[in-house]
């Protein structure tokens, strides 16, 4: 390996890149990593982490409403948006610094700046040319931005004040989560989606429950596929309205532009994502890619798994291919939705003979507050083998419940396994073992 400056050069200090760099160094490789913005990438800086902090803050308004039903008198409630943003920023800065420190402790050379490829084994950064036996591209993705006066989630985290009237375009993860966040703080939110139900691709009963949840939370949901926007004046289905803020949440694109991938001969697919195999290897044998830039499954834990597997494969003497199967995921709506495995339509389309078990009930948590909200649980079972194919849930704590259930489902749980499990009473999760 002596002919190269380093064994591995990682471009991108987000979830996938950082994990790959750290684990490779721990396996004894000589590693350098470059990041042009802040350490931690989308998840830490402008994604999962600040989003979850905002969700916690926003959900407090529901907790206050429910507390009144439990006998609390709560008066003079107000919220200081700027204080929240400042507190969020302190936490993000702490985490970002911890990422960089942890890399350095593992012996990784940490470089701030924009790296580009000169050829299949050479990176150029800040006037330096660094040769590497292997190069990992982990540059993530960027929010898609329509022309006009739209912000994206990038700016939403740092608004100087909370606008009164907000329109959100897109009914995916980000649109749904931010509609709830803003509405929880008292903004008037309109979510515009080109279908009657949000969250395309999720199980139909989850889509229906989450759409209902948005309306119950005071969000106006408009189904419209021909929105006309003139600045902050929007026209949907013939009705024109003014907003103070227009936010687009219409998907993210792989960040492959301007990296010099063409100089190294790296192939992209039609969406501009780097094409890789199950080893995260591109068509160029020395160049690999993990995370959102590959357009596989754009979720943080997936990027982390891909990065870790790559380091194990290249330097840990442990060849680890990646199979994107049974990945749990959650949409942090209020209440949240969480899911693992196949939807009912997907299971049927794949030729399974399915049995569906459902539970719909008002959780005990709302017995006294009177909140009119139902938990939805849907279990998809393969009739011939009794194996659980999918589990879908909308309700308080559903991400926590699905993560725990994911262990059993990944192990190959059958419906009979669920049936012989004792219930933990009273809980919401006990319904999983009481489905009949
Ligand atoms: P999504 O792909 O989840 O949703 C995009 C939404 O925008 C869809 O409703 C889509 O509608 C709509 N859309 C797309 N193009 C247009 C258009 N031209 N005009 C109008 N509407 C349009 O993307 P997000 O931006 O919400 O999130 C990006 C990704 O980030 C997610 O897919 C997810 O992988 C990840 N993420 C994960 C989170 C989590 O794990 N909790 C949280 C946030 C993001 P249609 O359905 O009709 O195509």
XYZ file of C-alpha atoms and ligand atoms in Angstrom:
484
model
C 0.000 0.000 0.000
C 3.062 2.218 0.322
C 2.660 3.623 -3.178
C -0.350 5.710 -2.035
C -0.496 8.560 0.487
C -3.466 6.917 2.229
C -5.334 3.630 2.043
C -8.759 5.279 2.047
C -9.819 8.816 1.209
C -13.419 9.610 2.129
C -15.228 12.547 0.531
C -18.075 13.647 2.793
C -18.268 13.862 6.589
C -21.860 12.685 7.024
C -23.226 9.514 8.567
C -21.914 7.046 5.979
C -18.530 8.645 5.359
C -17.697 9.184 9.007
C -18.569 5.614 9.938
C -16.509 4.174 7.086
C -13.513 6.394 7.921
C -13.548 5.638 11.637
C -13.995 1.878 11.295
C -11.359 1.673 8.538
C -8.879 3.504 10.784
C -9.747 1.191 13.674
C -8.940 -1.720 11.361
C -5.490 -0.178 10.900
C -5.934 1.624 7.578
C -4.375 5.037 6.893
C -7.455 7.209 6.338
C -8.193 10.837 5.428
C -11.641 12.406 5.218
C -12.791 15.721 3.752
C -15.927 17.732 4.530
C -16.706 21.103 2.988
C -19.428 22.275 5.404
C -19.971 20.985 8.932
C -19.078 17.552 10.323
C -22.087 15.283 10.705
C -23.741 15.847 7.319
C -27.449 16.058 6.617
C -28.579 13.969 9.582
C -26.755 15.921 12.241
C -26.801 19.418 10.754
C -30.052 19.772 8.807
C -31.930 16.496 9.067
C -32.836 13.816 11.590
C -31.288 15.358 14.698
C -32.523 18.977 14.532
C -35.845 17.684 13.157
C -36.359 15.420 16.164
C -35.473 18.271 18.522
C -38.090 20.448 16.820
C -40.627 17.613 17.004
C -40.082 17.292 20.769
C -40.542 21.036 21.152
C -43.631 21.163 18.943
C -45.290 18.143 20.603
C -45.296 20.026 23.890
C -48.412 21.849 22.667
C -50.257 18.507 22.509
C -48.958 17.543 25.940
C -50.254 20.833 27.351
C -53.708 20.250 25.847
C -53.799 16.711 27.251
C -52.557 17.861 30.658
C -55.630 20.083 31.020
C -57.725 16.883 30.905
C -55.606 15.568 33.771
C -56.530 18.460 36.013
C -53.644 20.813 35.304
C -54.316 24.524 34.980
C -51.885 25.941 32.473
C -52.101 29.615 31.680
C -50.143 32.176 29.736
C -48.479 29.618 27.474
C -46.213 31.045 24.807
C -43.291 29.823 22.768
C -39.993 31.528 21.944
C -38.953 30.284 18.488
C -35.618 32.112 18.523
C -34.704 30.508 21.862
C -35.484 27.083 20.446
C -33.366 27.676 17.333
C -30.465 28.876 19.492
C -30.709 25.833 21.788
C -30.901 23.544 18.769
C -27.819 25.208 17.299
C -25.835 24.629 20.507
C -26.670 20.920 20.427
C -25.832 20.599 16.727
C -22.495 22.341 17.267
C -21.699 19.984 20.151
C -22.509 16.925 18.062
C -20.628 18.197 15.033
C -17.514 18.804 17.135
C -17.864 15.337 18.669
C -17.899 13.780 15.189
C -14.667 15.470 14.228
C -12.991 14.674 17.568
C -13.955 11.015 17.377
C -12.462 10.735 13.901
C -9.204 12.293 15.055
C -9.058 9.996 18.081
C -9.353 7.038 15.710
C -6.322 8.382 13.818
C -8.160 9.721 10.768
C -6.711 12.821 9.085
C -9.587 15.310 9.129
C -9.544 17.912 6.359
C -11.986 20.788 5.936
C -12.556 21.760 2.326
C -14.059 20.644 -0.933
C -12.398 17.572 -2.403
C -12.626 16.642 -6.062
C -11.358 13.663 -8.011
C -8.404 14.100 -10.351
C -8.365 10.449 -11.377
C -9.325 7.029 -10.030
C -6.734 7.221 -7.214
C -6.148 10.954 -6.706
C -8.089 13.584 -4.787
C -7.402 17.320 -4.938
C -8.233 19.422 -1.893
C -7.085 22.902 -0.908
C -4.255 22.779 -3.443
C -3.043 19.374 -2.188
C -3.016 16.229 -4.302
C -3.561 13.123 -2.192
C -3.313 9.661 -3.656
C -5.419 6.858 -2.226
C -5.670 3.134 -2.796
C -9.434 3.463 -2.370
C -11.721 6.498 -2.562
C -15.158 6.583 -0.962
C -17.764 9.070 -2.176
C -20.229 9.838 0.619
C -21.435 13.282 -0.366
C -25.124 12.693 0.381
C -27.948 14.565 -1.278
C -29.401 18.022 -1.720
C -32.957 19.237 -1.325
C -34.744 19.708 -4.651
C -35.777 23.343 -5.021
C -38.449 24.539 -7.465
C -37.932 27.929 -9.108
C -39.443 30.872 -7.237
C -39.637 31.929 -3.612
C -39.436 28.501 -2.022
C -37.313 27.573 0.936
C -36.400 23.959 1.650
C -35.760 22.077 4.880
C -32.204 23.516 4.747
C -33.513 26.947 5.725
C -36.515 25.773 7.761
C -34.310 24.904 10.719
C -32.980 28.422 11.097
C -35.923 30.726 10.373
C -35.444 33.934 12.361
C -39.103 33.850 13.447
C -42.024 31.505 12.963
C -44.242 32.820 10.144
C -48.018 32.865 10.682
C -49.104 31.387 7.383
C -47.047 28.596 5.832
C -47.540 26.508 2.700
C -45.657 23.244 2.279
C -45.404 21.558 -1.101
C -44.962 17.770 -0.960
C -46.559 15.045 1.111
C -43.488 12.914 1.826
C -41.437 12.520 4.997
C -40.294 16.117 5.236
C -43.577 17.765 4.227
C -45.552 15.768 6.776
C -43.042 16.219 9.598
C -42.677 19.970 9.110
C -46.432 20.514 8.705
C -46.850 19.044 12.193
C -43.857 20.893 13.619
C -45.051 24.315 12.421
C -48.706 23.649 13.310
C -47.694 22.569 16.819
C -46.162 26.001 17.365
C -49.378 27.677 16.224
C -48.694 28.485 12.558
C -51.507 28.108 10.030
C -50.200 25.421 7.698
C -51.431 24.281 4.290
C -49.897 21.122 2.888
C -50.219 20.735 -0.868
C -49.821 17.232 -2.211
C -50.580 15.749 -5.608
C -52.762 12.999 -4.169
C -55.611 12.716 -1.665
C -53.409 10.936 0.888
C -49.842 11.762 1.905
C -46.880 9.342 2.078
C -47.065 7.546 -1.249
C -45.480 4.107 -0.997
C -46.572 3.520 2.608
C -49.378 1.089 3.421
C -52.748 2.617 2.407
C -54.072 2.457 5.979
C -51.015 4.314 7.260
C -51.464 6.934 4.541
C -55.084 7.387 5.513
C -54.349 7.631 9.246
C -51.489 10.108 8.778
C -53.589 12.291 6.480
C -56.357 12.245 9.091
C -53.785 13.098 11.764
C -52.638 16.150 9.826
C -56.204 17.450 9.594
C -56.803 16.729 13.292
C -53.675 18.760 14.044
C -55.162 21.737 12.221
C -53.224 21.349 8.958
C -55.169 22.103 5.799
C -54.374 19.318 3.312
C -54.975 20.174 -0.339
C -54.818 17.571 -3.101
C -53.609 19.438 -6.168
C -51.222 18.516 -8.933
C -51.167 21.886 -10.707
C -50.147 24.426 -8.109
C -49.471 27.900 -9.478
C -47.030 29.936 -7.411
C -46.282 33.623 -7.926
C -43.940 34.410 -5.082
C -45.982 33.884 -1.932
C -49.304 33.984 -3.791
C -50.418 30.427 -4.439
C -53.312 29.126 -6.500
C -54.474 25.562 -5.934
C -57.648 24.076 -7.415
C -58.849 27.548 -8.441
C -58.426 29.122 -4.993
C -55.773 31.816 -4.475
C -54.194 32.468 -1.089
C -51.254 34.344 0.382
C -48.630 32.834 2.656
C -45.716 34.259 4.625
C -43.516 31.285 3.860
C -43.517 28.677 1.092
C -41.492 25.531 1.739
C -40.820 22.843 -0.857
C -40.288 19.285 0.382
C -40.349 17.501 -2.955
C -37.488 15.079 -2.569
C -33.713 15.162 -2.577
C -31.168 14.587 -5.335
C -27.798 12.819 -5.039
C -24.941 15.333 -4.615
C -22.731 14.258 -7.487
C -22.207 17.540 -9.363
C -18.755 19.073 -9.584
C -16.903 16.211 -7.893
C -14.826 15.275 -10.929
C -16.547 11.897 -11.177
C -16.340 12.134 -14.968
C -12.532 12.513 -14.792
C -12.350 9.236 -12.907
C -14.915 7.574 -15.184
C -17.516 6.888 -12.452
C -20.907 5.907 -13.904
C -24.137 7.594 -12.788
C -27.714 6.453 -13.250
C -30.504 8.513 -14.864
C -31.157 10.409 -11.592
C -27.513 11.406 -11.223
C -26.879 8.845 -8.472
C -23.659 6.835 -8.379
C -24.286 3.271 -9.510
C -22.894 0.709 -7.077
C -23.124 -3.021 -6.459
C -23.882 -4.855 -3.195
C -20.297 -4.096 -2.070
C -20.924 -0.339 -2.632
C -18.363 -0.538 -5.456
C -18.719 1.711 -8.511
C -17.708 0.697 -12.037
C -14.209 1.998 -11.189
C -12.563 -0.680 -9.005
C -10.807 1.777 -6.649
C -13.891 3.978 -6.073
C -16.795 3.208 -3.760
C -19.911 5.135 -2.716
C -22.318 4.890 0.229
C -25.381 6.742 1.474
C -27.787 9.087 -0.293
C -25.363 9.736 -3.159
C -26.042 6.191 -4.359
C -29.825 6.720 -4.451
C -30.434 3.356 -2.796
C -32.381 3.854 0.453
C -31.819 7.459 1.595
C -31.939 6.873 5.357
C -29.197 7.563 7.907
C -28.963 4.091 9.480
C -28.670 2.601 6.001
C -25.753 4.896 5.108
C -24.087 3.997 8.407
C -24.525 0.290 7.750
C -23.167 0.681 4.219
C -20.124 2.642 5.457
C -19.390 0.130 8.212
C -19.761 -2.831 5.843
C -17.368 -1.243 3.384
C -14.680 -0.672 6.030
C -15.074 -4.271 7.220
C -14.831 -5.537 3.651
C -11.783 -3.506 2.611
C -9.772 -3.487 5.836
C -11.367 -5.801 8.421
C -10.957 -9.090 6.593
C -14.732 -9.477 6.868
C -16.417 -9.276 3.440
C -19.865 -7.781 4.094
C -22.288 -7.239 1.216
C -25.312 -5.019 1.815
C -28.865 -6.234 1.356
C -31.532 -3.567 1.647
C -34.206 -5.669 3.202
C -36.444 -5.204 6.263
C -35.441 -1.614 6.999
C -37.627 -0.030 9.669
C -38.518 3.613 9.138
C -40.622 6.278 10.834
C -42.288 9.519 9.897
C -42.246 11.797 12.924
C -45.744 13.101 12.460
C -47.821 13.864 15.557
C -48.650 11.069 16.251
C -45.829 9.336 14.365
C -46.049 6.521 11.858
C -43.564 3.650 11.726
C -43.215 0.649 9.520
C -41.103 -2.351 8.616
C -41.427 -4.793 5.749
C -44.029 -5.103 3.046
C -47.201 -3.104 2.662
C -50.340 -5.099 1.950
C -50.405 -4.136 -1.773
C -46.671 -4.924 -2.131
C -47.078 -8.321 -0.464
C -49.990 -9.218 -2.733
C -48.143 -7.934 -5.801
C -45.176 -10.150 -4.860
C -47.514 -13.155 -5.011
C -47.927 -13.773 -1.280
C -51.145 -15.199 0.024
C -51.578 -12.777 2.909
C -53.592 -12.633 6.093
C -54.049 -9.160 7.555
C -54.518 -8.494 11.273
C -55.602 -5.049 12.441
C -56.169 -3.146 15.633
C -57.686 0.330 15.902
C -58.259 1.806 19.316
C -58.054 4.966 21.365
C -54.982 4.696 23.602
C -55.437 4.941 27.369
C -53.210 8.013 27.317
C -56.179 9.969 25.887
C -58.919 8.458 28.076
C -59.070 11.539 30.300
C -57.988 14.228 27.870
C -60.600 13.113 25.360
C -58.255 13.519 22.414
C -60.013 11.979 19.450
C -57.120 9.975 18.035
C -56.801 6.301 17.260
C -53.802 4.000 17.187
C -53.642 1.946 13.991
C -51.722 -1.340 13.878
C -51.618 -3.527 10.795
C -49.767 -6.815 10.546
C -49.236 -8.582 7.225
C -48.635 -12.342 7.496
C -47.740 -14.881 4.798
C -50.459 -17.535 5.159
C -48.499 -20.655 4.061
C -45.436 -19.998 6.264
C -47.052 -17.875 9.015
C -44.080 -15.455 8.667
C -44.600 -11.770 9.392
C -44.063 -9.868 6.142
C -44.805 -6.365 7.356
C -45.862 -4.346 10.366
C -47.288 -0.834 10.118
C -48.338 1.475 12.892
C -49.570 4.994 13.517
C -49.738 6.177 17.105
C -47.750 7.484 20.053
C -44.363 5.767 20.454
C -44.779 3.800 17.218
C -41.104 4.351 16.180
C -39.941 2.865 19.497
C -42.375 -0.044 19.225
C -41.515 -0.850 15.608
C -37.766 -0.744 16.318
C -38.190 -3.396 19.021
C -40.550 -5.482 16.861
C -38.044 -5.191 14.001
C -35.660 -7.462 15.905
C -38.219 -10.263 16.022
C -39.267 -9.700 12.414
C -35.647 -9.682 11.220
C -35.172 -12.981 13.088
C -38.063 -14.418 11.069
C -40.921 -14.122 13.566
C -44.160 -15.906 12.764
C -47.642 -14.935 13.867
C -47.491 -17.926 16.242
C -44.365 -16.384 17.857
C -46.308 -13.191 18.514
C -49.264 -15.187 19.873
C -47.122 -17.045 22.429
C -45.552 -13.817 23.690
C -47.006 -12.554 26.971
C -48.595 -9.126 26.872
C -47.161 -6.258 28.916
C -50.221 -4.551 30.337
C -51.294 -1.818 30.080
C -49.310 -0.691 27.059
C -49.922 0.153 23.441
C -47.342 -2.380 22.252
C -49.222 -5.286 23.872
C -51.698 -5.106 20.997
C -48.990 -6.668 18.814
C -49.320 -9.943 20.690
C -53.110 -9.764 21.034
C -54.015 -9.462 17.336
C -56.642 -12.060 16.435
P -40.106 12.232 -0.298
O -39.621 11.482 -1.456
O -40.386 11.508 0.974
O -41.443 12.991 -0.684
C -41.469 13.910 -1.745
C -42.863 14.463 -1.865
O -42.842 15.530 -2.826
C -43.867 13.454 -2.359
O -45.094 13.691 -1.710
C -43.960 13.768 -3.856
O -45.216 13.493 -4.383
C -43.787 15.259 -3.837
N -43.248 15.783 -5.095
C -42.147 15.382 -5.764
N -41.938 16.141 -6.845
C -42.949 17.046 -6.854
C -43.296 18.094 -7.734
N -42.556 18.373 -8.802
N -44.412 18.819 -7.447
C -45.161 18.543 -6.372
N -44.870 17.563 -5.489
C -43.781 16.820 -5.749
O -39.055 13.406 -0.097
P -38.779 14.400 1.106
O -38.220 15.611 0.472
O -39.966 14.511 1.990
O -37.637 13.655 1.906
C -36.461 13.224 1.224
C -35.968 11.923 1.789
O -35.325 12.157 3.023
C -37.056 10.916 2.113
O -37.428 10.143 1.012
C -36.432 10.091 3.187
O -35.691 9.053 2.603
C -35.504 11.059 3.886
N -36.097 11.515 5.146
C -36.304 10.616 6.142
C -36.871 11.000 7.325
C -37.115 9.997 8.402
O -36.529 8.921 8.364
N -37.982 10.287 9.364
C -37.265 12.369 7.569
C -37.022 13.239 6.453
C -36.449 12.815 5.296
P -45.557 12.070 -5.038
O -45.771 11.130 -3.912
O -46.786 12.372 -5.820
O -44.385 11.706 -5.899
